[in-house]
Short mmCIF file of C-alpha atoms in Angstrom, two decimals:
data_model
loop_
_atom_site.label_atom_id
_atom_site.label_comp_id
_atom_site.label_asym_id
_atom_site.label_seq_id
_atom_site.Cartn_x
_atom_site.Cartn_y
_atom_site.Cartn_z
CA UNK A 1 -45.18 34.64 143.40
CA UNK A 2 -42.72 32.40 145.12
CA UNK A 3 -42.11 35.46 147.88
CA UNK A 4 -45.69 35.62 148.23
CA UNK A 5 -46.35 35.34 152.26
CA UNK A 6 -49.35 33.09 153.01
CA UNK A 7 -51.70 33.20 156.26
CA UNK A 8 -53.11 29.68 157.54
CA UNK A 9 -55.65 29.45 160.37
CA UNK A 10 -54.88 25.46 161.36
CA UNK A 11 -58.35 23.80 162.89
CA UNK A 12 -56.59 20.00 162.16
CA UNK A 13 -53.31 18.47 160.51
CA UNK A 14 -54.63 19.43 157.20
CA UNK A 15 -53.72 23.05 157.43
CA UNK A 16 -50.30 22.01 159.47
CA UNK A 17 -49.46 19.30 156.74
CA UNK A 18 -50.44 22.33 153.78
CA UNK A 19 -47.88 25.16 156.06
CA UNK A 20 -45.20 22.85 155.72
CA UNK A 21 -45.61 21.88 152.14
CA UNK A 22 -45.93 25.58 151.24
CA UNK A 23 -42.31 26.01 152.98
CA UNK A 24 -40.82 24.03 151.32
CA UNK A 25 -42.22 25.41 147.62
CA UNK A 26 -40.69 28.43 148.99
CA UNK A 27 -43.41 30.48 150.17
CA UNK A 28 -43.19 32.52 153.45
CA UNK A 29 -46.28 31.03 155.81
CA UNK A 30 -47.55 32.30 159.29
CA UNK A 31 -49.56 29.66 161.09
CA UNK A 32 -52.02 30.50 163.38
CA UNK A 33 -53.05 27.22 165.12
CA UNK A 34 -56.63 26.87 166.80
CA UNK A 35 -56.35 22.95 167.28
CA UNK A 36 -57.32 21.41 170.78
CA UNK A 37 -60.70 23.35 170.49
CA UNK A 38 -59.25 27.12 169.70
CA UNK A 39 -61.69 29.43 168.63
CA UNK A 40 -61.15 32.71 166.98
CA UNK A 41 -61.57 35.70 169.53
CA UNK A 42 -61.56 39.74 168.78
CA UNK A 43 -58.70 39.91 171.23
CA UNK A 44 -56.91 36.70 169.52
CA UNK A 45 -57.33 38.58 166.44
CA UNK A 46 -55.90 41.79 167.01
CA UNK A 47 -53.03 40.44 168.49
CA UNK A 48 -52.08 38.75 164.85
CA UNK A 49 -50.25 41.48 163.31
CA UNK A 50 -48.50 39.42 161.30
CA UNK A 51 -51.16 37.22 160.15
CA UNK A 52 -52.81 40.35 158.55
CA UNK A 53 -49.74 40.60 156.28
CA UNK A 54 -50.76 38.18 154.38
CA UNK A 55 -51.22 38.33 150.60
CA UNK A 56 -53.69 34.92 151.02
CA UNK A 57 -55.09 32.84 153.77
CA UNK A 58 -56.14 29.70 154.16
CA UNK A 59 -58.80 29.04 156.27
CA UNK A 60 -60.46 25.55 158.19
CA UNK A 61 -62.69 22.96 156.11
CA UNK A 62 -64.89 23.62 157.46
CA UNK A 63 -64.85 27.22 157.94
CA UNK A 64 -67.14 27.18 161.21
CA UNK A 65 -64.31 25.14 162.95
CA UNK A 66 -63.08 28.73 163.70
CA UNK A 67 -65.89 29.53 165.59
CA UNK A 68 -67.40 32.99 165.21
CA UNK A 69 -67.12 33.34 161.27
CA UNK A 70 -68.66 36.27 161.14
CA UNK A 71 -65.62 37.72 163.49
CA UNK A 72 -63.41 36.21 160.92
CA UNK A 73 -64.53 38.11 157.90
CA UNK A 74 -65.21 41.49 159.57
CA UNK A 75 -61.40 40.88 160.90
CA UNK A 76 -60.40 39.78 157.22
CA UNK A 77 -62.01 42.50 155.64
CA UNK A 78 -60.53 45.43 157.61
CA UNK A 79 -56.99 43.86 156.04
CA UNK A 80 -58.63 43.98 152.37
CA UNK A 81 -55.45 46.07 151.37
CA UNK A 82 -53.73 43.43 152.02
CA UNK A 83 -55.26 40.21 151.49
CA UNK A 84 -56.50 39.48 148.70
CA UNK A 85 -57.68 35.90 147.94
CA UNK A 86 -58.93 33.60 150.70
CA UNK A 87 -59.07 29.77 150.39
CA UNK A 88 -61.01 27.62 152.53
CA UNK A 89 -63.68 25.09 152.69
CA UNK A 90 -67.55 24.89 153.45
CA UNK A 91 -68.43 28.36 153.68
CA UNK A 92 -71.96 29.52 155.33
CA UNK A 93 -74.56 30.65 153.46
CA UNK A 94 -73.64 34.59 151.64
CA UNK A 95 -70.54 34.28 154.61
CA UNK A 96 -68.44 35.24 151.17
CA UNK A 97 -70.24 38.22 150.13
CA UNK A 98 -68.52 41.18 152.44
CA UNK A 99 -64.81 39.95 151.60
CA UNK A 100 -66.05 40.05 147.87
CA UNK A 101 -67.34 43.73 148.24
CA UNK A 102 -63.87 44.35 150.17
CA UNK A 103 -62.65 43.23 146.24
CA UNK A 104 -61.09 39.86 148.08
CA UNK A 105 -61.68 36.63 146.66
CA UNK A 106 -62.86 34.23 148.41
CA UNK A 107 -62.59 30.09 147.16
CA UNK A 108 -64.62 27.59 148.77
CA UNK A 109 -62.60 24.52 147.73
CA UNK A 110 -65.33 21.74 148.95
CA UNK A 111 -67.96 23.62 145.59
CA UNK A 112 -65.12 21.97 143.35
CA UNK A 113 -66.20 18.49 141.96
CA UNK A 114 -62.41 17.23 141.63
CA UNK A 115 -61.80 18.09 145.81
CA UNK A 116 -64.96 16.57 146.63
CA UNK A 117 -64.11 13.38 144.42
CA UNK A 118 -61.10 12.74 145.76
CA UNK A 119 -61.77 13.81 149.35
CA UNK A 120 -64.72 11.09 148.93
CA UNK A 121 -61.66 8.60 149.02
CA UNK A 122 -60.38 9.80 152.06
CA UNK A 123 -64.03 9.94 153.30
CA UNK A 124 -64.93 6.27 152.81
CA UNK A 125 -61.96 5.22 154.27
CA UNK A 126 -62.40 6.85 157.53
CA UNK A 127 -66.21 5.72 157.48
CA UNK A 128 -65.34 2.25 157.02
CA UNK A 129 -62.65 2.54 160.03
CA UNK A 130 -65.47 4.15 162.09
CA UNK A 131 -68.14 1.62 161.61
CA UNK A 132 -65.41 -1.24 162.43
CA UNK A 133 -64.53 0.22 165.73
CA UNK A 134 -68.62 0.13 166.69
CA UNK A 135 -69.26 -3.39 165.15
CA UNK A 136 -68.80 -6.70 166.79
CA UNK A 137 -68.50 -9.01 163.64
CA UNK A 138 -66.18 -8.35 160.89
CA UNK A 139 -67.15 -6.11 157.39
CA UNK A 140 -66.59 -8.95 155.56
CA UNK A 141 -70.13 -10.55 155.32
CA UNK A 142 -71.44 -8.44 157.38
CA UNK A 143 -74.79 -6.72 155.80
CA UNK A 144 -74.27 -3.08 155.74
CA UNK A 145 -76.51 -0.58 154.42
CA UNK A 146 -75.22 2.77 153.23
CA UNK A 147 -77.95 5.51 152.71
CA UNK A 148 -77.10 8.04 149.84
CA UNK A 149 -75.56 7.24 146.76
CA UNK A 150 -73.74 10.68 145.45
CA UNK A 151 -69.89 11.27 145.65
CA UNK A 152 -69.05 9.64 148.78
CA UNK A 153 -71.89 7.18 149.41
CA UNK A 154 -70.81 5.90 145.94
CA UNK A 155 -67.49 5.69 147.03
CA UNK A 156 -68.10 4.13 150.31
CA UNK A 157 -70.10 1.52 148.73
CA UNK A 158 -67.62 0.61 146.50
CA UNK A 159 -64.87 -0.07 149.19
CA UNK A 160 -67.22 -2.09 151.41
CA UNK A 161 -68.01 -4.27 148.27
CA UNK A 162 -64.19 -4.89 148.12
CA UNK A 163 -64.23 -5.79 151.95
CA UNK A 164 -66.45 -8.89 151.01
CA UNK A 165 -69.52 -7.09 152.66
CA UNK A 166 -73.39 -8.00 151.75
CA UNK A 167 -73.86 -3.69 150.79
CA UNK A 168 -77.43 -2.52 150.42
CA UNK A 169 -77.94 1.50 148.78
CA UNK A 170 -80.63 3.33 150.08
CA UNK A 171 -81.54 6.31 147.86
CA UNK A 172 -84.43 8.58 146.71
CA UNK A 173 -83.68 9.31 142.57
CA UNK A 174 -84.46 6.67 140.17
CA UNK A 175 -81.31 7.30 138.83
CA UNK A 176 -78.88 6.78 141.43
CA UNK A 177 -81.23 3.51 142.39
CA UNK A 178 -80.44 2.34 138.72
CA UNK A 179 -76.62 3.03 138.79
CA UNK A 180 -76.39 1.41 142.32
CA UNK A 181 -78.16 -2.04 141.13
CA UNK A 182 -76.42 -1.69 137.67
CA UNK A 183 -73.01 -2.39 140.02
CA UNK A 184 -74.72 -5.01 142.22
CA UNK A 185 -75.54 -3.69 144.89
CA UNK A 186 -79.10 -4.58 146.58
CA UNK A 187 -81.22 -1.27 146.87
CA UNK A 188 -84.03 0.44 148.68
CA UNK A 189 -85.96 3.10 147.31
CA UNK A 190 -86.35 6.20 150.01
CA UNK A 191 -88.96 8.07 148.06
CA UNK A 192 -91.23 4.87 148.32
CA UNK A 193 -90.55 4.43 152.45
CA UNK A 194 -88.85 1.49 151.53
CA UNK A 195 -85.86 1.75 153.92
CA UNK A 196 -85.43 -1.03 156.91
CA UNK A 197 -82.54 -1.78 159.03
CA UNK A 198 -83.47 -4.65 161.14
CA UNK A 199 -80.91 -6.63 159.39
CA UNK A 200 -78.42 -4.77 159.35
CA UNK A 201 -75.11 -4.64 161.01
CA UNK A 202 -74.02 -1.73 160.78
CA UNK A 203 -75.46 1.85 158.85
CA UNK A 204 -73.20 4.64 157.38
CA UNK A 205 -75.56 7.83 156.49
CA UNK A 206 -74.36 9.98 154.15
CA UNK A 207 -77.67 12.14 153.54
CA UNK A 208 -77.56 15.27 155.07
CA UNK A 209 -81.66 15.30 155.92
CA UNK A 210 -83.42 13.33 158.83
CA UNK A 211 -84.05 9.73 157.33
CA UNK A 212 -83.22 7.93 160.35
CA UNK A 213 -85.88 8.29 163.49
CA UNK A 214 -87.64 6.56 165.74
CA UNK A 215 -89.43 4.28 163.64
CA UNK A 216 -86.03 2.55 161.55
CA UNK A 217 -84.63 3.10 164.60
CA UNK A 218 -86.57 0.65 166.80
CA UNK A 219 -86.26 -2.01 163.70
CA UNK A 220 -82.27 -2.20 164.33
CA UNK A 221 -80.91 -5.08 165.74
CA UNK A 222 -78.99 -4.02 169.71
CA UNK A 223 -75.69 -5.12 168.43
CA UNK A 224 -75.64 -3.16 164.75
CA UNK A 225 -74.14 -0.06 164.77
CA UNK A 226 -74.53 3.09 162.97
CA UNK A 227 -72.01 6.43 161.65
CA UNK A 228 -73.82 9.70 160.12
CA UNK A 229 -71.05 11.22 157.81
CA UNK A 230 -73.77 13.99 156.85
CA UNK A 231 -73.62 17.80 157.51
CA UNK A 232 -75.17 19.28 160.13
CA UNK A 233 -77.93 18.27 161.29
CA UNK A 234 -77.25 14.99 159.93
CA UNK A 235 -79.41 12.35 158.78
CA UNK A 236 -80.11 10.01 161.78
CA UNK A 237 -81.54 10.53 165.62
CA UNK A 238 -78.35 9.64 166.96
CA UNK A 239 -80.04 10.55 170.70
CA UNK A 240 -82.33 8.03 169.99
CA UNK A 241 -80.32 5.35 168.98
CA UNK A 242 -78.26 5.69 172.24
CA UNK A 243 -81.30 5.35 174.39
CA UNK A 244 -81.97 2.03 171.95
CA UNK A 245 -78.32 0.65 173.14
CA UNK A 246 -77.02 0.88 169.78
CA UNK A 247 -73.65 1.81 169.32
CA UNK A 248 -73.40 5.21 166.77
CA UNK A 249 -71.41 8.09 165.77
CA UNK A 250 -71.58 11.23 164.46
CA UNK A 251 -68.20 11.69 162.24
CA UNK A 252 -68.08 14.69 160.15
CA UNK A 253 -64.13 15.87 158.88
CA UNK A 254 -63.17 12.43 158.13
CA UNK A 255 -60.25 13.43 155.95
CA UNK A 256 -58.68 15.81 158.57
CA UNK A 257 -58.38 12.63 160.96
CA UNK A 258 -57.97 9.64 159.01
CA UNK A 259 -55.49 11.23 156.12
CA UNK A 260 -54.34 14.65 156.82
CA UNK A 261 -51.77 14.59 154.80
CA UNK A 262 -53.33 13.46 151.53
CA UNK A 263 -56.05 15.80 152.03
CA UNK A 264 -53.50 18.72 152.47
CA UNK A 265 -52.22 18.06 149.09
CA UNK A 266 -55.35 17.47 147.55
CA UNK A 267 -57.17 21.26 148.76
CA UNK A 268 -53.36 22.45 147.57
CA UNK A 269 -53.76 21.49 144.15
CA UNK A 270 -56.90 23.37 144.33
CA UNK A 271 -55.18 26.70 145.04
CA UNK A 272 -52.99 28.14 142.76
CA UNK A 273 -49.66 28.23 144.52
#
């Protein structure tokens, strides 16, 4: 296994970080890097002979970083003798199913609970750095509301707690409303239309579903400030809010900016090299 030669498409410092640690295990890596807005081209591709030697690749988190994905796997399937597992992160829908009927395996590493737990960490710390960059007051006592309450809004919660700020939860099942007043935290319920901003100062969305619009919108004070961590299409009118003169952010791929290197070790252990 240690001979094995592994492919990595780099879209951030994640994949850079995970080429050099797989050096230095021993492995032989070729790099491909589409940083500084690369894209994956038919012309790029066929010119990577020796990518397509590769017994694995690893791929972007996410996967549409590369651009035209389904280029990718039409490329990565024509190498099927060759390649047989592929590792990467936040797949599209069924984009998996040709390289599996190529017999190739394909591993979306953000489906596992332990990557997405521990990426939350990496995740709420980039948040947090975000929203202090837009906001003119500090996080400590500063009200902040955080809308979503699964793996990262939980953990972004937490953190802001520990900053000394006044944290509100904003959530839709009875049961994440009950764990996030069971650890203190203030709460409104979405389900009942409870949720208002107009004292907050500043907003981190973590629901991937339009909660924000016009209406919550117009209740924010000028000077809050706002960052949508959700997946596409996000969870707030972040057009609107500009036109409002409030300061906001959309910040997907936290972890690939804020802590490349942890992040590279964490989608590692996920792989079995």
């Amino acid at each position: 296994m240690g001979r094995e030669m592994i492919g990595v498409i780099a879209s951030d410092m994640r994949q850079i970080y995970m080429s050099k640690m797989l050096k230095a295990r021993g492995y032989e890596v070729y790099l491909l890097d589409l940083r500084e807005g690369k894209c994956v081209s038919r012309e790029l591709l066929e010119k990577e002979n020796e990518l397509w030697k590769s017994d694995a690749l690893i791929l972007p988190v996410p996967l549409k970083k590369v651009g035209d994905t389904d280029l990718l796997s039409e490329e990565i399937v024509k190498h099927g003798g060759t390649i047989t597992r592929v590792y990467g992160g936040s797949f599209p829908r069924d984009w998996e199913k040709s390289l599996e009927k190529a017999g190739i395996l394909a591993v979306d590493l953000m489906e596992s609970p332990e990557v997405a737990r521990k990426n939350a960490i990496a995740t709420a710390e980039g948040a947090i750095a975000e929203l202090t960059k837009l906001m003119p007051v500090n996080v400590e006592g500063a009200r902040i509301v955080v809308t979503g309450f699964g793996t990262c809004g939980k953990v972004i919660a937490e953190k802001l707690y520990c900053l000394g700020a006044m944290v509100t939860v904003a959530a839709r099942s009875e049961q994440a409303l009950t764990l996030a007043g069971f650890f203190g935290f203030d709460v409104m319920d979405l389900s009942a239309g409870e949720l208002t901003l107009s004292r907050a100062d500043g907003v981190i969305n973590t629901v991937p579903a339009r909660i924000i619009g016009e209406k919550e919108i117009d209740e924010m004070r000028r000077d809050a400030a706002l960052i949508d961590i959700a997946s596409a299409p996000g969870g707030c009118d972040l057009e609107y809010c500009k036109e409002k003169g409030i300061s906001c952010k959309l910040a997907p791929g936290l972890p690939g900016i804020y802590s490349p290197k942890t992040s590279a070790q964490i989608l590692l252990q996920a792989m079995p090299f």
